[in-house]
């Protein structure tokens, strides 16, 4: 509080955890040892019914049916390719399926985020939402609006994010965008090192607490105008961030796709399903919706 943020940040994280859960042993910090493990102890989380589905549904059949609790996903794209629209679409799909999803946003104002989210849940353009606010809220709540927790960051730090996750206990988390977040412990490293450390901290956290995490970040300049992105197209990372996730989705767009409003979802790393391919989708900007084509 007196100004030593390097010491205060980790203590704040511990305090928020204690405040949310009380004085108890954190089982997540205890190594889990398996010998002669029974299938019932490890196969349930991999079953289709326990996976967390993404939207558009075409993604799920290529990742084993949906996200596994404890996995980390990195989504990346150049500017104006629809990262936030994709993030909102993912949030809608998870909330609509009954999962509690926590969305951290540090790119737009909270009003802009929430307007776009409401349009996605209702599938109404903003003009119709404004004209019938009560009707929009009723329809959105029927489609899982109450399962969505939105948090505005500016830009936010890892201790803040983790403390809020522990407090609210979501099934899935979306960070839009991870590259803007601060480590919050000591002097911030250079960008090339920072993104790797951010991805590592969040991946370990998701794994320990059984939460599906999705991090959005920028693509490298060479990805501009490319329809099919590669695993190397993440900004400030050639291999480090790639090792800190289980699934990577690059959003590609060339001139033709921009003209007709389409995007290519490129599965550049896929430990969940094994397939590496491009999935063409139609982007409806007014309602932040992606639909398979």
mmCIF file of C-alpha atoms in Angstrom:
data_model
loop_
_atom_site.group_PDB
_atom_site.id
_atom_site.type_symbol
_atom_site.label_atom_id
_atom_site.label_comp_id
_atom_site.label_asym_id
_atom_site.label_seq_id
_atom_site.Cartn_x
_atom_site.Cartn_y
_atom_site.Cartn_z
ATOM 1 C CA UNK A 1 0.000 0.000 0.000
ATOM 2 C CA UNK A 2 2.944 2.314 0.713
ATOM 3 C CA UNK A 3 4.135 1.825 -2.852
ATOM 4 C CA UNK A 4 6.084 -1.449 -2.934
ATOM 5 C CA UNK A 5 3.993 -3.084 -5.656
ATOM 6 C CA UNK A 6 6.534 -5.854 -6.247
ATOM 7 C CA UNK A 7 5.873 -7.197 -2.746
ATOM 8 C CA UNK A 8 2.207 -6.255 -2.600
ATOM 9 C CA UNK A 9 1.026 -8.096 -5.747
ATOM 10 C CA UNK A 10 1.720 -11.708 -4.658
ATOM 11 C CA UNK A 11 0.457 -10.956 -1.143
ATOM 12 C CA UNK A 12 -2.743 -9.541 -2.609
ATOM 13 C CA UNK A 13 -3.251 -12.726 -4.591
ATOM 14 C CA UNK A 14 -2.836 -14.826 -1.442
ATOM 15 C CA UNK A 15 -5.157 -12.548 0.546
ATOM 16 C CA UNK A 16 -7.910 -12.735 -2.096
ATOM 17 C CA UNK A 17 -7.603 -16.520 -2.148
ATOM 18 C CA UNK A 18 -7.934 -16.729 1.636
ATOM 19 C CA UNK A 19 -10.810 -14.271 1.594
ATOM 20 C CA UNK A 20 -12.651 -16.389 -0.975
ATOM 21 C CA UNK A 21 -11.890 -19.873 0.373
ATOM 22 C CA UNK A 22 -10.857 -19.519 4.012
ATOM 23 C CA UNK A 23 -7.859 -20.950 5.837
ATOM 24 C CA UNK A 24 -7.405 -24.366 4.302
ATOM 25 C CA UNK A 25 -4.774 -26.411 2.510
ATOM 26 C CA UNK A 26 -4.645 -25.608 -1.185
ATOM 27 C CA UNK A 27 -4.917 -29.055 -2.761
ATOM 28 C CA UNK A 28 -3.909 -27.616 -6.133
ATOM 29 C CA UNK A 29 -0.370 -27.078 -4.786
ATOM 30 C CA UNK A 30 -0.050 -30.729 -3.703
ATOM 31 C CA UNK A 31 1.466 -33.107 -6.309
ATOM 32 C CA UNK A 32 -0.955 -35.812 -7.443
ATOM 33 C CA UNK A 33 0.593 -39.283 -7.674
ATOM 34 C CA UNK A 34 -1.109 -42.072 -9.641
ATOM 35 C CA UNK A 35 -0.258 -45.791 -9.514
ATOM 36 C CA UNK A 36 -2.434 -48.498 -11.048
ATOM 37 C CA UNK A 37 -4.882 -45.675 -11.789
ATOM 38 C CA UNK A 38 -8.431 -46.745 -12.535
ATOM 39 C CA UNK A 39 -10.004 -45.436 -15.752
ATOM 40 C CA UNK A 40 -12.839 -43.920 -13.713
ATOM 41 C CA UNK A 41 -10.321 -41.499 -12.186
ATOM 42 C CA UNK A 42 -9.149 -39.897 -15.412
ATOM 43 C CA UNK A 43 -11.513 -40.612 -18.313
ATOM 44 C CA UNK A 44 -14.588 -38.678 -17.171
ATOM 45 C CA UNK A 45 -13.042 -35.273 -17.910
ATOM 46 C CA UNK A 46 -12.249 -36.395 -21.467
ATOM 47 C CA UNK A 47 -15.761 -37.563 -22.278
ATOM 48 C CA UNK A 48 -17.808 -35.513 -24.727
ATOM 49 C CA UNK A 49 -20.515 -34.656 -22.201
ATOM 50 C CA UNK A 50 -17.957 -33.137 -19.796
ATOM 51 C CA UNK A 51 -16.151 -31.064 -22.411
ATOM 52 C CA UNK A 52 -16.900 -27.368 -22.835
ATOM 53 C CA UNK A 53 -18.215 -26.682 -26.353
ATOM 54 C CA UNK A 54 -17.087 -23.791 -28.516
ATOM 55 C CA UNK A 55 -19.006 -21.792 -31.099
ATOM 56 C CA UNK A 56 -19.143 -22.253 -34.016
ATOM 57 C CA UNK A 57 -19.888 -25.976 -33.413
ATOM 58 C CA UNK A 58 -17.748 -26.970 -36.412
ATOM 59 C CA UNK A 59 -14.710 -26.441 -34.171
ATOM 60 C CA UNK A 60 -15.755 -29.084 -31.665
ATOM 61 C CA UNK A 61 -15.613 -32.060 -34.009
ATOM 62 C CA UNK A 62 -11.930 -31.307 -34.664
ATOM 63 C CA UNK A 63 -10.930 -30.918 -30.980
ATOM 64 C CA UNK A 64 -12.497 -34.052 -29.556
ATOM 65 C CA UNK A 65 -15.890 -32.532 -28.806
ATOM 66 C CA UNK A 66 -14.852 -29.374 -26.929
ATOM 67 C CA UNK A 67 -12.372 -27.991 -24.419
ATOM 68 C CA UNK A 68 -11.040 -30.083 -21.539
ATOM 69 C CA UNK A 69 -10.942 -28.556 -18.071
ATOM 70 C CA UNK A 70 -7.392 -27.514 -17.312
ATOM 71 C CA UNK A 71 -6.427 -26.833 -20.921
ATOM 72 C CA UNK A 72 -5.065 -23.553 -22.289
ATOM 73 C CA UNK A 73 -6.012 -22.169 -25.711
ATOM 74 C CA UNK A 74 -4.221 -19.338 -27.524
ATOM 75 C CA UNK A 75 -6.090 -17.479 -30.280
ATOM 76 C CA UNK A 76 -4.151 -14.982 -32.389
ATOM 77 C CA UNK A 77 -4.821 -12.764 -35.392
ATOM 78 C CA UNK A 78 -3.740 -9.490 -37.010
ATOM 79 C CA UNK A 79 -5.763 -6.322 -36.282
ATOM 80 C CA UNK A 80 -9.290 -6.141 -37.760
ATOM 81 C CA UNK A 81 -9.550 -9.912 -38.237
ATOM 82 C CA UNK A 82 -12.206 -10.377 -35.554
ATOM 83 C CA UNK A 83 -10.410 -11.422 -32.363
ATOM 84 C CA UNK A 84 -12.950 -9.806 -30.042
ATOM 85 C CA UNK A 85 -15.860 -11.075 -32.131
ATOM 86 C CA UNK A 86 -14.402 -14.576 -31.850
ATOM 87 C CA UNK A 87 -13.917 -14.162 -28.096
ATOM 88 C CA UNK A 88 -17.505 -13.005 -27.633
ATOM 89 C CA UNK A 89 -18.726 -15.858 -29.805
ATOM 90 C CA UNK A 90 -16.803 -18.350 -27.636
ATOM 91 C CA UNK A 91 -18.233 -16.767 -24.474
ATOM 92 C CA UNK A 92 -21.764 -17.015 -25.848
ATOM 93 C CA UNK A 93 -21.355 -20.671 -26.789
ATOM 94 C CA UNK A 94 -20.085 -21.656 -23.353
ATOM 95 C CA UNK A 95 -22.669 -19.604 -21.450
ATOM 96 C CA UNK A 96 -25.490 -20.871 -23.661
ATOM 97 C CA UNK A 97 -24.455 -24.472 -22.910
ATOM 98 C CA UNK A 98 -24.798 -23.787 -19.163
ATOM 99 C CA UNK A 99 -21.141 -23.191 -18.338
ATOM 100 C CA UNK A 100 -20.060 -20.283 -16.176
ATOM 101 C CA UNK A 101 -17.611 -18.189 -18.181
ATOM 102 C CA UNK A 102 -15.506 -15.255 -16.998
ATOM 103 C CA UNK A 103 -14.492 -12.724 -19.649
ATOM 104 C CA UNK A 104 -11.618 -10.303 -18.972
ATOM 105 C CA UNK A 105 -11.499 -7.431 -21.455
ATOM 106 C CA UNK A 106 -8.846 -4.730 -21.767
ATOM 107 C CA UNK A 107 -9.300 -3.618 -25.382
ATOM 108 C CA UNK A 108 -12.601 -1.719 -25.402
ATOM 109 C CA UNK A 109 -14.783 0.165 -22.925
ATOM 110 C CA UNK A 110 -17.128 -1.950 -20.759
ATOM 111 C CA UNK A 111 -20.172 -0.445 -22.490
ATOM 112 C CA UNK A 112 -18.837 -1.474 -25.892
ATOM 113 C CA UNK A 113 -18.049 -5.002 -24.705
ATOM 114 C CA UNK A 114 -21.438 -5.484 -23.062
ATOM 115 C CA UNK A 115 -23.306 -4.029 -26.043
ATOM 116 C CA UNK A 116 -21.563 -6.451 -28.361
ATOM 117 C CA UNK A 117 -22.198 -9.356 -25.997
ATOM 118 C CA UNK A 118 -25.893 -8.512 -25.722
ATOM 119 C CA UNK A 119 -26.158 -8.357 -29.515
ATOM 120 C CA UNK A 120 -24.552 -11.807 -29.728
ATOM 121 C CA UNK A 121 -26.867 -13.365 -27.152
ATOM 122 C CA UNK A 122 -29.968 -11.936 -28.824
ATOM 123 C CA UNK A 123 -28.641 -12.023 -32.406
ATOM 124 C CA UNK A 124 -30.147 -8.555 -32.748
ATOM 125 C CA UNK A 125 -28.316 -5.526 -34.167
ATOM 126 C CA UNK A 126 -27.736 -2.673 -31.749
ATOM 127 C CA UNK A 127 -30.607 -0.649 -33.251
ATOM 128 C CA UNK A 128 -33.116 -3.357 -32.346
ATOM 129 C CA UNK A 129 -31.595 -3.843 -28.891
ATOM 130 C CA UNK A 130 -31.893 -0.108 -28.211
ATOM 131 C CA UNK A 131 -35.509 -0.097 -29.378
ATOM 132 C CA UNK A 132 -36.526 -3.033 -27.161
ATOM 133 C CA UNK A 133 -34.192 -3.211 -24.171
ATOM 134 C CA UNK A 134 -36.565 -5.254 -22.001
ATOM 135 C CA UNK A 135 -37.135 -7.753 -24.791
ATOM 136 C CA UNK A 136 -33.396 -7.997 -25.420
ATOM 137 C CA UNK A 137 -32.657 -8.741 -21.763
ATOM 138 C CA UNK A 138 -35.400 -11.348 -21.564
ATOM 139 C CA UNK A 139 -34.115 -13.154 -24.642
ATOM 140 C CA UNK A 140 -30.465 -12.922 -23.539
ATOM 141 C CA UNK A 141 -31.288 -14.400 -20.126
ATOM 142 C CA UNK A 142 -33.108 -17.275 -21.802
ATOM 143 C CA UNK A 143 -29.879 -17.985 -23.679
ATOM 144 C CA UNK A 144 -27.533 -18.020 -20.673
ATOM 145 C CA UNK A 145 -26.718 -14.344 -20.059
ATOM 146 C CA UNK A 146 -26.505 -14.946 -16.289
ATOM 147 C CA UNK A 147 -23.675 -17.457 -16.868
ATOM 148 C CA UNK A 148 -21.430 -14.678 -18.200
ATOM 149 C CA UNK A 149 -19.209 -12.663 -15.845
ATOM 150 C CA UNK A 150 -17.521 -9.682 -17.486
ATOM 151 C CA UNK A 151 -14.528 -7.917 -15.915
ATOM 152 C CA UNK A 152 -13.042 -4.718 -17.318
ATOM 153 C CA UNK A 153 -9.252 -4.511 -16.981
ATOM 154 C CA UNK A 154 -6.951 -1.553 -17.625
ATOM 155 C CA UNK A 155 -4.810 -3.493 -18.486
ATOM 156 C CA UNK A 156 -4.892 -5.832 -15.473
ATOM 157 C CA UNK A 157 -2.294 -8.104 -13.871
ATOM 158 C CA UNK A 158 -1.941 -11.839 -13.317
ATOM 159 C CA UNK A 159 -2.529 -11.603 -9.522
ATOM 160 C CA UNK A 160 -5.726 -9.562 -10.096
ATOM 161 C CA UNK A 161 -7.022 -12.014 -12.679
ATOM 162 C CA UNK A 162 -6.234 -15.136 -10.679
ATOM 163 C CA UNK A 163 -7.738 -13.727 -7.483
ATOM 164 C CA UNK A 164 -11.006 -12.882 -9.281
ATOM 165 C CA UNK A 165 -11.133 -16.332 -10.877
ATOM 166 C CA UNK A 166 -10.741 -17.981 -7.470
ATOM 167 C CA UNK A 167 -13.450 -15.725 -6.070
ATOM 168 C CA UNK A 168 -16.049 -16.492 -8.765
ATOM 169 C CA UNK A 169 -15.175 -20.091 -9.711
ATOM 170 C CA UNK A 170 -15.912 -20.140 -13.458
ATOM 171 C CA UNK A 171 -15.754 -23.214 -15.686
ATOM 172 C CA UNK A 172 -13.924 -21.260 -18.383
ATOM 173 C CA UNK A 173 -11.973 -17.998 -18.676
ATOM 174 C CA UNK A 174 -11.358 -15.711 -21.650
ATOM 175 C CA UNK A 175 -8.630 -13.036 -21.562
ATOM 176 C CA UNK A 176 -8.939 -10.421 -24.311
ATOM 177 C CA UNK A 177 -6.034 -9.673 -24.673
ATOM 178 C CA UNK A 178 -3.286 -11.534 -22.826
ATOM 179 C CA UNK A 179 -0.538 -9.501 -24.499
ATOM 180 C CA UNK A 180 -1.788 -6.360 -22.698
ATOM 181 C CA UNK A 181 -1.729 -7.915 -19.207
ATOM 182 C CA UNK A 182 1.069 -7.266 -16.698
ATOM 183 C CA UNK A 183 2.821 -9.927 -14.627
ATOM 184 C CA UNK A 184 2.315 -7.739 -11.568
ATOM 185 C CA UNK A 185 5.366 -9.023 -9.719
ATOM 186 C CA UNK A 186 8.512 -6.909 -9.824
ATOM 187 C CA UNK A 187 9.872 -5.190 -12.912
ATOM 188 C CA UNK A 188 8.049 -6.125 -16.106
ATOM 189 C CA UNK A 189 10.292 -7.997 -18.603
ATOM 190 C CA UNK A 190 10.585 -7.177 -22.297
ATOM 191 C CA UNK A 191 7.673 -8.114 -24.539
ATOM 192 C CA UNK A 192 9.309 -11.236 -25.991
ATOM 193 C CA UNK A 193 9.820 -12.650 -22.493
ATOM 194 C CA UNK A 194 6.647 -11.175 -20.995
ATOM 195 C CA UNK A 195 4.210 -13.018 -23.271
ATOM 196 C CA UNK A 196 5.869 -16.360 -22.529
ATOM 197 C CA UNK A 197 5.709 -15.750 -18.769
ATOM 198 C CA UNK A 198 2.075 -14.635 -18.959
ATOM 199 C CA UNK A 199 1.122 -17.746 -20.922
ATOM 200 C CA UNK A 200 3.064 -19.981 -18.528
ATOM 201 C CA UNK A 201 1.497 -18.495 -15.389
ATOM 202 C CA UNK A 202 -2.018 -18.848 -16.732
ATOM 203 C CA UNK A 203 -1.492 -22.349 -18.127
ATOM 204 C CA UNK A 204 -0.224 -23.652 -14.778
ATOM 205 C CA UNK A 205 -3.109 -21.924 -12.997
ATOM 206 C CA UNK A 206 -5.751 -23.431 -15.306
ATOM 207 C CA UNK A 207 -4.226 -26.882 -14.955
ATOM 208 C CA UNK A 208 -4.145 -26.674 -11.147
ATOM 209 C CA UNK A 209 -7.735 -25.488 -10.820
ATOM 210 C CA UNK A 210 -9.423 -27.451 -13.617
ATOM 211 C CA UNK A 211 -10.480 -24.395 -15.640
ATOM 212 C CA UNK A 212 -10.531 -24.111 -19.423
ATOM 213 C CA UNK A 213 -8.627 -20.947 -20.367
ATOM 214 C CA UNK A 214 -8.597 -19.037 -23.656
ATOM 215 C CA UNK A 215 -6.028 -16.291 -24.234
ATOM 216 C CA UNK A 216 -6.288 -13.870 -27.159
ATOM 217 C CA UNK A 217 -3.199 -12.156 -28.547
ATOM 218 C CA UNK A 218 -1.845 -10.382 -31.610
ATOM 219 C CA UNK A 219 -0.392 -12.101 -34.660
ATOM 220 C CA UNK A 220 2.912 -11.072 -36.167
ATOM 221 C CA UNK A 221 3.048 -8.472 -38.938
ATOM 222 C CA UNK A 222 3.798 -11.161 -41.530
ATOM 223 C CA UNK A 223 0.376 -12.684 -40.847
ATOM 224 C CA UNK A 224 -1.420 -9.641 -42.320
ATOM 225 C CA UNK A 225 -3.196 -10.660 -45.521
ATOM 226 C CA UNK A 226 -2.631 -14.400 -44.966
ATOM 227 C CA UNK A 227 -5.550 -16.800 -45.123
ATOM 228 C CA UNK A 228 -3.747 -19.719 -43.483
ATOM 229 C CA UNK A 229 -1.731 -18.739 -40.423
ATOM 230 C CA UNK A 230 1.092 -20.907 -39.092
ATOM 231 C CA UNK A 231 2.266 -21.780 -35.597
ATOM 232 C CA UNK A 232 5.022 -19.161 -35.911
ATOM 233 C CA UNK A 233 2.692 -16.223 -36.624
ATOM 234 C CA UNK A 234 2.248 -15.068 -32.998
ATOM 235 C CA UNK A 235 3.632 -11.621 -32.207
ATOM 236 C CA UNK A 236 6.742 -11.685 -29.998
ATOM 237 C CA UNK A 237 7.083 -15.467 -30.004
ATOM 238 C CA UNK A 238 8.708 -18.067 -32.260
ATOM 239 C CA UNK A 239 8.347 -21.089 -30.002
ATOM 240 C CA UNK A 240 7.936 -20.093 -26.325
ATOM 241 C CA UNK A 241 4.205 -19.282 -26.181
ATOM 242 C CA UNK A 242 3.483 -22.197 -28.497
ATOM 243 C CA UNK A 243 4.733 -24.539 -25.793
ATOM 244 C CA UNK A 244 2.409 -23.020 -23.181
ATOM 245 C CA UNK A 245 -0.892 -24.101 -24.730
ATOM 246 C CA UNK A 246 -2.792 -27.196 -25.801
ATOM 247 C CA UNK A 247 -4.677 -25.628 -28.694
ATOM 248 C CA UNK A 248 -3.744 -22.756 -31.000
ATOM 249 C CA UNK A 249 -6.206 -21.058 -33.338
ATOM 250 C CA UNK A 250 -4.990 -18.504 -35.844
ATOM 251 C CA UNK A 251 -7.600 -16.295 -37.515
ATOM 252 C CA UNK A 252 -6.654 -15.747 -41.145
ATOM 253 C CA UNK A 253 -8.034 -13.317 -43.721
ATOM 254 C CA UNK A 254 -6.948 -12.380 -47.236
ATOM 255 C CA UNK A 255 -8.439 -9.731 -49.528
ATOM 256 C CA UNK A 256 -11.100 -12.071 -50.903
ATOM 257 C CA UNK A 257 -12.229 -13.218 -47.454
ATOM 258 C CA UNK A 258 -12.316 -9.640 -46.227
ATOM 259 C CA UNK A 259 -14.543 -8.683 -49.153
ATOM 260 C CA UNK A 260 -17.098 -11.429 -48.497
ATOM 261 C CA UNK A 261 -16.928 -11.255 -44.672
ATOM 262 C CA UNK A 262 -15.274 -14.596 -44.051
ATOM 263 C CA UNK A 263 -12.422 -15.773 -41.823
ATOM 264 C CA UNK A 264 -10.316 -18.929 -41.666
ATOM 265 C CA UNK A 265 -9.911 -20.545 -38.243
ATOM 266 C CA UNK A 266 -6.549 -22.315 -38.503
ATOM 267 C CA UNK A 267 -5.836 -25.091 -35.996
ATOM 268 C CA UNK A 268 -2.072 -24.630 -35.873
ATOM 269 C CA UNK A 269 -1.597 -26.718 -32.711
ATOM 270 C CA UNK A 270 -4.123 -29.284 -31.591
ATOM 271 C CA UNK A 271 -3.339 -31.592 -28.676
ATOM 272 C CA UNK A 272 -7.084 -31.967 -28.044
ATOM 273 C CA UNK A 273 -7.942 -33.553 -31.387
ATOM 274 C CA UNK A 274 -4.774 -33.910 -33.436
ATOM 275 C CA UNK A 275 -6.088 -32.360 -36.654
ATOM 276 C CA UNK A 276 -4.365 -29.350 -38.226
ATOM 277 C CA UNK A 277 -6.655 -27.714 -40.745
ATOM 278 C CA UNK A 278 -8.505 -24.549 -41.660
ATOM 279 C CA UNK A 279 -12.186 -24.063 -40.880
ATOM 280 C CA UNK A 280 -13.901 -21.344 -42.973
ATOM 281 C CA UNK A 281 -16.494 -19.264 -41.119
ATOM 282 C CA UNK A 282 -18.758 -16.339 -41.894
ATOM 283 C CA UNK A 283 -18.370 -13.311 -39.633
ATOM 284 C CA UNK A 284 -21.472 -11.229 -38.900
ATOM 285 C CA UNK A 285 -20.011 -8.035 -37.441
ATOM 286 C CA UNK A 286 -23.270 -6.487 -36.215
ATOM 287 C CA UNK A 287 -23.911 -9.381 -33.845
ATOM 288 C CA UNK A 288 -20.293 -10.638 -33.331
ATOM 289 C CA UNK A 289 -21.295 -14.064 -34.597
ATOM 290 C CA UNK A 290 -19.248 -16.709 -36.411
ATOM 291 C CA UNK A 291 -21.013 -19.402 -38.409
ATOM 292 C CA UNK A 292 -19.514 -22.306 -40.312
ATOM 293 C CA UNK A 293 -19.779 -22.281 -44.100
#
